[in-house]
Coordinates of C-alpha atoms (C1' of nucleotides) in Angstrom, one line a residue:
Chain A
M4 CA 5.0 22.7 1.0
V5 CA 4.9 23.0 -2.7
A6 CA 8.8 23.2 -4.8
R7 CA 8.5 25.8 -7.0
Y8 CA 9.7 24.0 -10.1
A9 CA 6.8 21.8 -9.7
Q10 CA 3.8 24.3 -9.4
I11 CA 5.9 26.4 -12.5
A12 CA 5.8 22.4 -14.3
G13 CA 2.5 21.3 -13.5
E14 CA 1.3 25.1 -14.5
L15 CA 2.7 24.8 -18.0
R16 CA 1.3 20.4 -17.7
D17 CA -1.7 22.7 -17.5
A18 CA -1.5 24.9 -20.6
I19 CA -0.6 22.5 -22.4
T20 CA -3.8 20.4 -21.5
R21 CA -5.5 23.4 -22.1
G22 CA -4.1 23.4 -26.0
E23 CA -2.4 26.1 -25.3
Y24 CA 0.7 25.3 -26.0
A25 CA 0.0 22.9 -29.2
V26 CA 1.2 19.4 -29.9
G27 CA 4.3 20.0 -32.2
A28 CA 4.5 24.5 -31.4
Q29 CA 7.3 25.7 -30.2
L30 CA 7.5 26.3 -26.0
P31 CA 8.4 29.8 -24.3
S32 CA 12.0 29.8 -24.2
E33 CA 14.0 29.3 -20.7
A34 CA 15.2 32.9 -20.5
E35 CA 11.9 33.7 -21.1
L36 CA 10.4 31.4 -18.5
A37 CA 12.9 32.7 -16.6
V38 CA 11.8 36.3 -16.9
R39 CA 7.4 35.1 -17.1
F40 CA 7.7 33.0 -13.5
A41 CA 10.4 35.4 -11.7
V42 CA 12.8 32.1 -11.2
S43 CA 16.9 31.9 -11.6
R44 CA 17.0 29.6 -15.1
G45 CA 17.8 26.4 -13.5
T46 CA 14.4 26.1 -11.9
I47 CA 13.0 26.3 -14.9
R48 CA 15.2 23.6 -16.5
Q49 CA 13.7 21.9 -13.5
A50 CA 10.5 22.0 -14.2
V51 CA 10.8 21.6 -18.5
A52 CA 12.6 18.1 -16.6
V53 CA 9.8 17.1 -15.3
L54 CA 7.5 17.9 -18.6
G55 CA 10.5 15.8 -20.4
A56 CA 10.2 13.1 -18.3
E57 CA 5.9 13.0 -18.6
G58 CA 7.2 12.8 -22.3
L59 CA 5.1 16.0 -23.1
V60 CA 7.9 18.0 -24.2
G61 CA 11.0 17.1 -26.3
S62 CA 14.1 19.0 -26.6
R63 CA 17.1 19.4 -29.1
Q64 CA 20.4 21.8 -28.3
G65 CA 20.0 24.7 -29.4
A66 CA 16.1 24.6 -30.8
R67 CA 13.6 25.6 -28.8
R68 CA 11.8 22.3 -26.5
I69 CA 8.6 20.8 -28.7
V70 CA 5.3 20.7 -27.1
L71 CA 5.3 16.2 -28.2
G72 CA 1.9 15.2 -26.2
R73 CA -0.8 16.6 -24.5
E74 CA -1.7 13.9 -21.9
R75 CA 0.3 12.3 -19.1
S76 CA -0.2 8.9 -19.5
Q77 CA -2.5 6.8 -17.3
S78 CA -4.6 4.1 -17.5
F79 CA -2.6 0.5 -16.9
A80 CA -4.7 -0.2 -13.6
E81 CA -5.2 -4.3 -14.9
L82 CA -1.7 -4.6 -15.3
H83 CA -1.6 -4.1 -11.5
S84 CA -3.7 -7.2 -10.4
F85 CA -3.0 -10.8 -11.6
A86 CA -5.9 -11.7 -10.5
Q87 CA -7.8 -8.9 -13.0
W88 CA -6.2 -9.4 -15.8
A89 CA -6.1 -13.2 -15.6
W90 CA -10.6 -12.7 -15.1
S91 CA -10.4 -10.4 -17.9
M92 CA -9.4 -13.6 -19.9
G93 CA -12.0 -15.5 -19.2
Y94 CA -9.1 -17.6 -16.6
E95 CA -10.3 -19.2 -13.9
V96 CA -7.5 -17.7 -11.1
G97 CA -7.2 -19.3 -7.8
G98 CA -3.8 -17.7 -5.4
R99 CA -2.7 -19.0 -1.7
V100 CA -0.5 -17.4 0.6
L101 CA 2.4 -20.0 1.6
R102 CA 4.2 -17.6 5.2
Q103 CA 3.4 -14.1 5.9
R104 CA 5.2 -12.7 8.6
R105 CA 6.3 -9.3 9.9
R106 CA 10.2 -8.0 10.3
A107 CA 12.3 -5.0 9.7
A108 CA 12.9 -3.9 6.2
S109 CA 16.1 -4.9 4.7
A110 CA 17.9 -0.9 3.1
A111 CA 17.0 -1.8 -0.4
E112 CA 13.4 -3.3 0.7
A113 CA 13.7 0.1 2.8
A114 CA 14.6 2.4 -0.2
R115 CA 12.2 0.6 -2.4
L116 CA 9.6 2.0 -0.5
A117 CA 10.5 4.6 1.2
L118 CA 10.9 3.6 4.5
R119 CA 13.8 3.8 6.8
P120 CA 15.5 0.9 7.2
G121 CA 14.7 -1.3 10.0
E122 CA 11.0 0.0 9.6
P123 CA 8.8 -3.0 10.4
V124 CA 7.3 -4.7 7.1
L125 CA 5.2 -7.4 5.9
A126 CA 6.8 -9.8 3.8
V127 CA 4.2 -12.6 2.8
L128 CA 4.5 -15.8 -0.1
R129 CA 2.1 -16.0 -3.0
L130 CA 1.2 -19.2 -5.3
R131 CA -0.5 -18.1 -7.4
S132 CA -2.9 -20.7 -10.4
L133 CA -4.6 -20.2 -13.7
E134 CA -7.0 -22.7 -14.5
G135 CA -5.5 -24.9 -11.7
E136 CA -1.6 -24.9 -12.4
P137 CA 0.9 -22.9 -11.0
V138 CA 2.3 -20.9 -12.5
M139 CA 3.3 -18.1 -10.5
L140 CA 6.0 -16.6 -7.0
E141 CA 4.6 -13.7 -5.8
R142 CA 6.8 -12.9 -3.1
T143 CA 6.3 -9.4 -1.7
V144 CA 7.1 -7.0 0.9
Y145 CA 4.2 -4.8 2.4
A146 CA 4.6 -1.4 3.6
G147 CA 4.3 -1.3 7.6
W148 CA 0.9 0.9 6.9
I149 CA -0.5 -1.3 4.6
A150 CA 0.6 -4.8 7.3
P151 CA -3.1 -4.6 9.3
A152 CA -5.2 -5.3 6.7
V153 CA -3.6 -6.9 4.7
E154 CA -3.3 -10.0 7.3
R155 CA -7.2 -9.5 7.2
L156 CA -7.4 -10.9 4.0
D157 CA -8.4 -14.5 3.4
A158 CA -5.6 -16.6 3.1
D159 CA -7.0 -17.4 -0.1
C160 CA -8.1 -13.8 -1.6
A161 CA -8.3 -14.7 -5.0
S162 CA -7.5 -11.0 -5.6
V163 CA -5.5 -8.3 -3.0
T164 CA -5.7 -5.4 -4.9
Q165 CA -9.3 -5.8 -5.1
A166 CA -9.9 -6.7 -1.7
L167 CA -7.5 -4.3 -0.5
H168 CA -10.1 -1.9 -2.6
E169 CA -12.9 -3.0 -0.9
S170 CA -11.9 -2.5 3.0
V171 CA -9.9 0.3 3.3
G172 CA -10.6 1.6 -0.4
L173 CA -7.0 1.9 -1.1
V174 CA -5.9 2.1 -5.1
F175 CA -3.2 0.9 -6.4
A176 CA -1.5 3.5 -9.0
Y177 CA 1.9 4.0 -10.5
G178 CA 4.4 1.4 -10.3
E179 CA 8.0 1.0 -11.6
H180 CA 8.7 -3.0 -13.2
L181 CA 11.4 -5.0 -14.1
L182 CA 11.3 -7.6 -15.8
D183 CA 14.5 -10.5 -17.1
A184 CA 14.8 -13.9 -16.2
V185 CA 16.8 -16.2 -13.7
A186 CA 17.2 -19.4 -12.4
A187 CA 14.7 -21.4 -10.7
G188 CA 15.9 -22.2 -7.2
S189 CA 15.2 -25.0 -5.0
E190 CA 12.1 -23.0 -3.0
D191 CA 10.5 -21.7 -6.7
S192 CA 11.6 -25.0 -8.7
R193 CA 9.2 -26.9 -5.5
L194 CA 6.4 -25.2 -5.6
L195 CA 6.3 -24.6 -9.6
A196 CA 7.5 -27.7 -10.3
V197 CA 10.2 -27.3 -12.2
R198 CA 13.8 -27.7 -12.3
R199 CA 16.1 -26.5 -10.4
G200 CA 18.2 -23.6 -12.2
G201 CA 15.7 -23.8 -15.3
P202 CA 14.5 -20.5 -15.9
L203 CA 11.8 -19.0 -14.9
L204 CA 10.3 -15.1 -15.6
R205 CA 11.1 -12.5 -13.8
Q206 CA 8.5 -9.6 -12.7
R207 CA 10.1 -6.8 -10.2
R208 CA 7.7 -4.0 -9.4
V209 CA 6.4 -1.5 -7.1
T210 CA 3.6 0.0 -6.5
T211 CA 2.9 3.6 -5.1
T212 CA -0.9 5.4 -3.7
P213 CA -1.8 7.9 -7.0
E214 CA -0.3 10.2 -4.4
G215 CA 3.2 7.7 -5.6
R216 CA 3.3 6.6 -1.8
P217 CA 4.6 3.3 -2.2
V218 CA 2.8 0.2 -1.0
E219 CA 4.0 -2.7 -2.5
W220 CA 7.4 -4.3 -3.7
S221 CA 7.4 -7.6 -5.3
D222 CA 9.7 -10.4 -7.1
D223 CA 6.2 -11.9 -8.7
R224 CA 9.1 -15.4 -11.1
Y225 CA 6.6 -16.9 -13.6
R226 CA 6.9 -20.9 -14.4
A227 CA 8.1 -20.4 -18.3
G228 CA 6.1 -20.3 -21.0
S229 CA 3.2 -19.7 -18.4
V230 CA 2.9 -16.4 -19.3
A231 CA 4.7 -12.7 -21.8
F232 CA 4.9 -9.6 -21.0
G233 CA 3.6 -7.4 -24.7
I234 CA 3.5 -4.2 -25.7
R235 CA 2.0 -2.5 -28.0
N236 CA 4.0 1.0 -29.1
S237 CA 1.5 2.7 -31.5
V238 CA 3.1 3.9 -34.2
D239 CA 0.6 6.5 -33.6
V240 CA 1.8 8.4 -30.9
N241 CA 4.0 10.8 -31.8
P242 CA 5.7 11.0 -35.9
L243 CA 6.7 14.2 -34.4
V244 CA 9.5 12.8 -32.4
R245 CA 10.8 10.4 -35.7
Q246 CA 10.6 13.9 -37.4
V247 CA 12.5 15.3 -34.9
G248 CA 14.8 13.0 -34.9
E249 CA 17.3 11.7 -31.6
L250 CA 15.9 13.1 -28.7
R251 CA 17.0 12.5 -25.6
P252 CA 15.8 13.1 -21.7
S253 CA 17.4 15.7 -19.5
P254 CA 18.6 13.9 -16.8
Chain B
M27 CA 32.4 14.6 -26.9
V28 CA 31.0 13.5 -23.7
A29 CA 29.2 15.4 -20.9
R30 CA 31.9 15.4 -17.7
Y31 CA 28.5 14.4 -15.0
A32 CA 28.0 11.4 -18.0
Q33 CA 31.4 10.4 -17.4
I34 CA 31.3 9.9 -13.2
A35 CA 28.0 8.4 -13.8
G36 CA 29.9 6.2 -15.8
E37 CA 32.3 5.7 -13.3
L38 CA 29.6 5.1 -10.5
R39 CA 28.0 2.9 -12.1
D40 CA 30.3 0.6 -12.7
A41 CA 31.9 0.6 -8.7
I42 CA 27.9 -0.7 -8.4
T43 CA 28.4 -3.4 -11.2
R44 CA 32.0 -4.4 -9.4
G45 CA 30.1 -4.3 -5.7
E46 CA 32.0 -2.3 -4.6
Y47 CA 29.0 -0.3 -4.2
A48 CA 27.1 -3.3 -2.6
V49 CA 22.9 -3.5 -2.7
G50 CA 21.9 -1.4 0.2
A51 CA 25.0 0.2 0.5
Q52 CA 25.0 3.4 0.8
L53 CA 27.4 6.0 -1.6
P54 CA 29.4 9.3 -0.4
S55 CA 27.6 12.0 0.3
E56 CA 27.3 14.0 -2.8
A57 CA 29.7 17.0 -1.0
E58 CA 33.0 13.9 -0.6
L59 CA 31.8 12.7 -4.4
A60 CA 32.5 16.1 -5.9
V61 CA 36.3 17.2 -3.7
R62 CA 37.1 13.4 -5.1
F63 CA 36.1 14.2 -8.8
A64 CA 37.0 17.7 -8.6
V65 CA 33.7 19.2 -9.5
S66 CA 30.7 21.5 -8.6
R67 CA 28.1 19.0 -6.6
G68 CA 26.0 20.5 -9.1
T69 CA 27.9 18.2 -11.5
I70 CA 27.2 15.3 -8.7
R71 CA 23.5 15.3 -8.4
Q72 CA 23.2 15.3 -12.3
A73 CA 25.5 12.1 -12.4
V74 CA 23.5 10.4 -10.0
A75 CA 20.9 11.8 -10.8
V76 CA 21.4 9.8 -14.2
L77 CA 21.8 7.0 -11.3
G78 CA 18.5 7.8 -10.2
A79 CA 17.0 7.4 -13.5
E80 CA 18.5 3.7 -14.4
G81 CA 16.9 2.7 -11.0
L82 CA 20.6 1.9 -9.6
V83 CA 20.2 4.0 -6.9
G84 CA 17.7 6.0 -4.9
S85 CA 16.8 8.9 -2.6
R86 CA 15.8 10.7 0.6
Q87 CA 16.1 13.4 1.7
G88 CA 18.7 13.8 4.2
A89 CA 20.2 10.4 4.2
R90 CA 22.8 9.7 1.7
R91 CA 21.7 7.8 -1.3
I92 CA 21.4 3.8 -1.5
V93 CA 22.2 1.5 -4.1
L94 CA 19.2 -1.1 -5.1
G95 CA 19.8 -3.4 -7.7
R96 CA 23.0 -4.0 -10.3
E97 CA 21.6 -3.9 -13.4
R98 CA 21.8 -2.2 -16.4
S99 CA 18.3 -1.8 -17.8
Q100 CA 16.6 -1.4 -20.9
S101 CA 13.2 1.7 -20.6
F102 CA 10.8 1.1 -23.1
A103 CA 10.7 4.7 -24.0
E104 CA 13.9 4.1 -25.5
L105 CA 13.1 1.0 -26.9
H106 CA 14.4 1.3 -30.7
S107 CA 17.5 -0.3 -30.7
F108 CA 20.3 -2.3 -28.8
A109 CA 22.9 -0.5 -30.0
Q110 CA 21.6 3.4 -29.5
W111 CA 20.1 2.4 -26.4
A112 CA 23.3 0.6 -25.1
W113 CA 25.1 3.6 -26.9
S114 CA 23.1 5.9 -24.6
M115 CA 23.7 4.1 -21.8
G116 CA 27.5 3.9 -22.1
Y117 CA 28.9 0.9 -23.2
E118 CA 30.7 -0.6 -26.0
V119 CA 28.4 -2.5 -27.7
G120 CA 29.2 -4.8 -30.7
G121 CA 27.4 -6.9 -32.8
R122 CA 28.4 -9.8 -35.6
V123 CA 26.6 -11.7 -38.1
L124 CA 27.4 -15.3 -37.4
R125 CA 25.0 -16.8 -40.8
Q126 CA 23.4 -14.7 -42.9
R127 CA 20.7 -17.0 -45.5
R128 CA 17.3 -16.4 -47.4
R129 CA 14.6 -18.8 -48.3
A130 CA 11.2 -19.0 -48.5
A131 CA 9.4 -17.8 -45.2
S132 CA 7.4 -19.3 -43.0
A133 CA 4.3 -19.5 -42.5
A134 CA 4.5 -17.6 -38.9
E135 CA 7.0 -15.3 -40.2
A136 CA 4.6 -14.6 -43.1
A137 CA 1.8 -13.5 -41.0
R138 CA 4.1 -11.5 -39.0
L139 CA 5.6 -10.5 -42.0
A140 CA 3.1 -9.5 -44.1
L141 CA 3.7 -11.8 -46.5
R142 CA 3.0 -14.8 -49.1
P143 CA 4.1 -17.7 -46.9
G144 CA 7.4 -18.3 -49.9
E145 CA 8.1 -15.0 -50.3
P146 CA 11.9 -15.4 -50.1
V147 CA 12.5 -13.6 -46.4
L148 CA 16.4 -13.1 -45.2
A149 CA 17.4 -14.8 -42.2
V150 CA 20.2 -13.4 -39.5
L151 CA 21.8 -14.5 -36.5
R152 CA 24.0 -12.1 -35.1
L153 CA 25.4 -12.5 -31.8
R154 CA 25.5 -9.7 -29.7
S155 CA 28.3 -7.7 -27.1
L156 CA 27.6 -4.8 -23.8
E157 CA 31.2 -4.9 -23.0
G158 CA 33.1 -7.5 -24.8
E159 CA 30.8 -9.6 -23.7
P160 CA 28.9 -11.8 -25.7
V161 CA 25.4 -11.1 -24.3
M162 CA 22.4 -11.1 -26.3
L163 CA 21.7 -13.3 -29.2
E164 CA 19.4 -12.4 -32.5
R165 CA 17.9 -14.3 -34.9
T166 CA 16.4 -12.2 -37.2
V167 CA 14.1 -12.6 -40.6
Y168 CA 14.4 -9.7 -42.9
A169 CA 11.3 -8.7 -45.5
G170 CA 12.4 -9.4 -48.9
W171 CA 12.2 -6.1 -49.9
I172 CA 15.0 -4.6 -47.2
A173 CA 16.6 -7.8 -47.6
P174 CA 19.7 -6.2 -49.7
A175 CA 20.1 -3.9 -47.7
V176 CA 20.9 -5.4 -45.5
E177 CA 23.5 -7.6 -46.9
R178 CA 25.0 -4.7 -48.1
L179 CA 26.1 -4.3 -44.2
D180 CA 29.7 -5.2 -42.6
A181 CA 29.6 -8.2 -40.6
D182 CA 30.2 -7.0 -37.1
C183 CA 27.7 -3.6 -37.3
A184 CA 27.4 -2.5 -34.8
S185 CA 23.7 -0.2 -35.3
V186 CA 21.6 -2.1 -37.6
T187 CA 18.7 0.9 -37.3
Q188 CA 21.2 3.3 -37.8
A189 CA 23.3 1.6 -40.7
L190 CA 20.1 1.4 -42.4
H191 CA 18.9 4.7 -41.7
E192 CA 21.5 6.3 -43.2
S193 CA 22.4 3.7 -46.2
V194 CA 18.4 3.9 -47.4
G195 CA 17.1 5.9 -45.4
L196 CA 15.2 3.2 -44.0
V197 CA 13.2 4.6 -39.8
F198 CA 12.1 2.1 -37.9
A199 CA 8.7 2.3 -35.2
Y200 CA 8.4 -0.2 -32.8
G201 CA 4.5 -2.6 -33.6
E202 CA 4.3 -5.0 -30.7
H203 CA 7.6 -6.9 -28.6
L204 CA 6.4 -10.3 -26.5
L205 CA 9.1 -11.3 -23.7
D206 CA 9.3 -14.0 -21.7
A207 CA 11.8 -16.9 -20.1
V208 CA 12.8 -20.1 -21.9
A209 CA 15.2 -22.4 -21.4
A210 CA 18.5 -22.0 -23.6
G211 CA 18.9 -24.2 -26.5
S212 CA 22.0 -25.9 -27.6
E213 CA 23.3 -23.6 -30.1
D214 CA 21.9 -20.2 -27.0
S215 CA 23.7 -22.3 -24.7
R216 CA 27.3 -22.5 -26.6
L217 CA 26.5 -18.9 -28.7
L218 CA 26.1 -17.6 -25.0
A219 CA 28.0 -19.3 -23.1
V220 CA 25.7 -20.6 -20.6
R221 CA 24.8 -24.0 -19.3
R222 CA 21.7 -26.0 -21.8
G223 CA 18.4 -26.3 -20.2
G224 CA 19.4 -21.7 -18.2
P225 CA 17.4 -19.4 -17.5
L226 CA 17.2 -16.9 -20.9
L227 CA 15.2 -13.8 -21.4
R228 CA 13.5 -13.4 -24.9
Q229 CA 11.9 -10.4 -26.5
R230 CA 10.7 -11.3 -29.6
R231 CA 9.5 -8.5 -32.0
V232 CA 8.7 -6.7 -34.9
T233 CA 10.4 -3.7 -36.6
T234 CA 7.5 -1.5 -38.8
T235 CA 8.2 1.8 -41.4
P236 CA 6.4 4.1 -40.2
E237 CA 4.0 3.8 -41.7
G238 CA 3.1 0.1 -40.8
R239 CA 4.4 -1.9 -43.3
P240 CA 6.8 -5.0 -41.6
V241 CA 10.7 -5.1 -41.9
E242 CA 11.3 -7.6 -39.7
W243 CA 10.7 -10.5 -37.3
S244 CA 13.0 -11.1 -34.6
D245 CA 13.9 -13.4 -31.6
D246 CA 16.1 -12.3 -29.4
R247 CA 17.4 -14.2 -26.2
Y248 CA 20.4 -12.5 -23.7
R249 CA 22.0 -14.0 -21.0
A250 CA 20.2 -14.1 -17.3
G251 CA 21.7 -11.5 -15.4
S252 CA 22.9 -9.1 -18.4
V253 CA 19.5 -7.0 -18.9
A254 CA 16.4 -6.0 -17.4
F255 CA 13.2 -5.2 -19.0
G256 CA 12.1 -1.4 -17.2
I257 CA 8.1 0.4 -17.6
R258 CA 8.4 3.6 -15.2
N259 CA 3.7 3.6 -15.3
S260 CA 5.3 6.7 -14.3
V261 CA 6.8 8.3 -17.1
D262 CA 6.3 5.6 -19.6
V263 CA 3.7 5.9 -22.5
N264 CA 3.7 2.6 -23.3
P265 CA 1.0 0.0 -23.0
L266 CA 1.8 -3.0 -21.1
V267 CA -0.9 -5.9 -21.6
R268 CA 0.6 -9.7 -20.5
Q269 CA -0.6 -12.1 -22.6
V270 CA -0.8 -15.8 -22.2
G271 CA 1.9 -17.9 -24.1
E272 CA 1.5 -20.5 -25.3
L273 CA 4.4 -20.2 -28.4
R274 CA 6.4 -23.2 -27.8
P275 CA 9.9 -23.8 -29.2
S276 CA 10.3 -21.4 -31.6
P277 CA 12.9 -22.3 -33.9
Chain C
dA23 C1' 23.3 19.0 16.4
dA24 C1' 25.7 17.9 12.5
dG25 C1' 25.5 16.2 8.2
dT26 C1' 22.9 15.3 4.3
dG27 C1' 20.0 16.0 0.0
dG28 C1' 16.1 19.3 -2.5
dT29 C1' 15.4 23.3 -3.6
dC30 C1' 17.2 27.6 -5.2
dT31 C1' 20.3 32.0 -6.9
dA32 C1' 23.5 34.3 -10.5
dG33 C1' 26.5 34.0 -12.8
dA34 C1' 29.5 31.6 -17.2
dC35 C1' 31.1 29.2 -21.5
dC36 C1' 30.2 26.2 -25.2
dA37 C1' 27.7 23.4 -29.8
dC38 C1' 24.4 24.0 -32.8
dC39 C1' 20.1 25.4 -34.7
dG40 C1' 18.2 28.7 -36.4
dG41 C1' 17.3 32.8 -40.0
Chain D
dC13 C1' 25.4 35.4 -37.1
dG14 C1' 22.4 35.8 -32.6
dG15 C1' 19.2 33.1 -29.7
dT16 C1' 18.6 28.5 -27.7
dG17 C1' 20.1 24.8 -24.7
dG18 C1' 23.5 21.6 -22.8
dT19 C1' 26.7 22.0 -19.3
dC20 C1' 29.0 23.4 -14.7
dT21 C1' 30.6 26.8 -10.7
dA22 C1' 30.4 28.3 -6.4
dG23 C1' 27.9 30.0 -3.5
dA24 C1' 22.8 30.4 -0.1
dC25 C1' 18.7 28.3 2.7
dC26 C1' 15.5 24.5 4.0
dA27 C1' 14.1 19.8 5.7
dC28 C1' 15.2 16.2 7.1
dT29 C1' 17.3 12.0 9.1
dT30 C1' 21.7 10.4 11.7
dC31 C1' 23.7 10.8 16.2

DNA sequence: AAGTGGTCTAGACCACCGG
DNA sequence: CGGTGGTCTAGACCACTTC
């Protein structure tokens, strides 16, 4: 059962991708689309909100929506795997499972993994190293349905992503990441060999299947100075965005 | 004129931040909130959609919304200006110039700003605050050609980006960002009121004109826990790359 | 079975944009 | 000025969760 607004979003997205609505061109008005698809304006607004969240169209009160681009973001696969990134940079990478046990999901974990609170999850503590030095502590919670495959992995498996792909055909896709700084706790400081209370870069992330089913929720802590995250905003992506001015994503 | 749903989102966000709704706890039902705020359920749904987009709460059909976290997150999609981001989130933002002086560009600065070493730059130290509390220390080096416009700004100008846009028509585009964690130095700890050696989230960034001409190079340090940077792959267009940092203490 | 969020409708008024 | 998107209401039905 696919919601009507999602179907409409899909049709409009396809039309944009096909070039039916060129970049920079206007989308039909909400009222017009409501008539065309024989739905209420509210449903149309849900549909175009999806496109807005995908960065395909922009809007300003009083003016028609403008097509900003033709492609949804993709790629990004290497971000999900510490090992694959390291290999691609020519670094020697290692990993070791320090602790692994099944337990019930907390309320917050359940919500992040789209599970019911109390459902079984697999909590894993992994120490990752680069060039032989420990640089990252990975506290991961896997959804119960993938737990058996994770438990079958070697304790010193270098790339979990690749191993799961080979063993059960799992592909990691879309995710969500939060980056901030935290003080090293006692376990952090012992395992990463840093001063207690010292700075760590924390990356919290959700990994899902390409269909959007959550696979893991992880809290990764990097020793300060070992790794930095970089973002390049391509200037060329959308000169139009700046022409139009302040575009605010619709809720 | 602030929309009612935005006000409600703000109140709920505050309640979560204050810990009134703990992480993992349930939010009241939409119907209950509609009664409490004396609005329709549709408006409540707009409000909680904002919190969902901020990553503060999660939802599953049939079950109440769950609080996922209590921290503000900064999306790279809106990574344009500290002030504009804060304003869009409904926060009260402040800024104050603590030090400002012209000097010659170092070799590293010159490289970042596409200048010759020794060419004049304007170094500015700014303390930024959120809701009246100091949260970020900004050490910016402006290219000489924009320096006069920067010097004309108020010392407590809240949005430099906006002010420069209005005064000289300058539009910022964003080139490159590096995120990592560093230990607070003595100046950092004094001005941000944190423990010396404690964790800070550092964002180093280059800002350019839309044509690619570098405008500023900045080292921004956030108090741990005050702000997190978020990336949503499914929504975001910006590639995120992990990089090895060999950059030790910067000036 | 009752409660809850997800979806959808059919109106309405307003602020803003364009010609 | 008319058209458009932004906001808001007051209903409705359904799928799903919780008890």
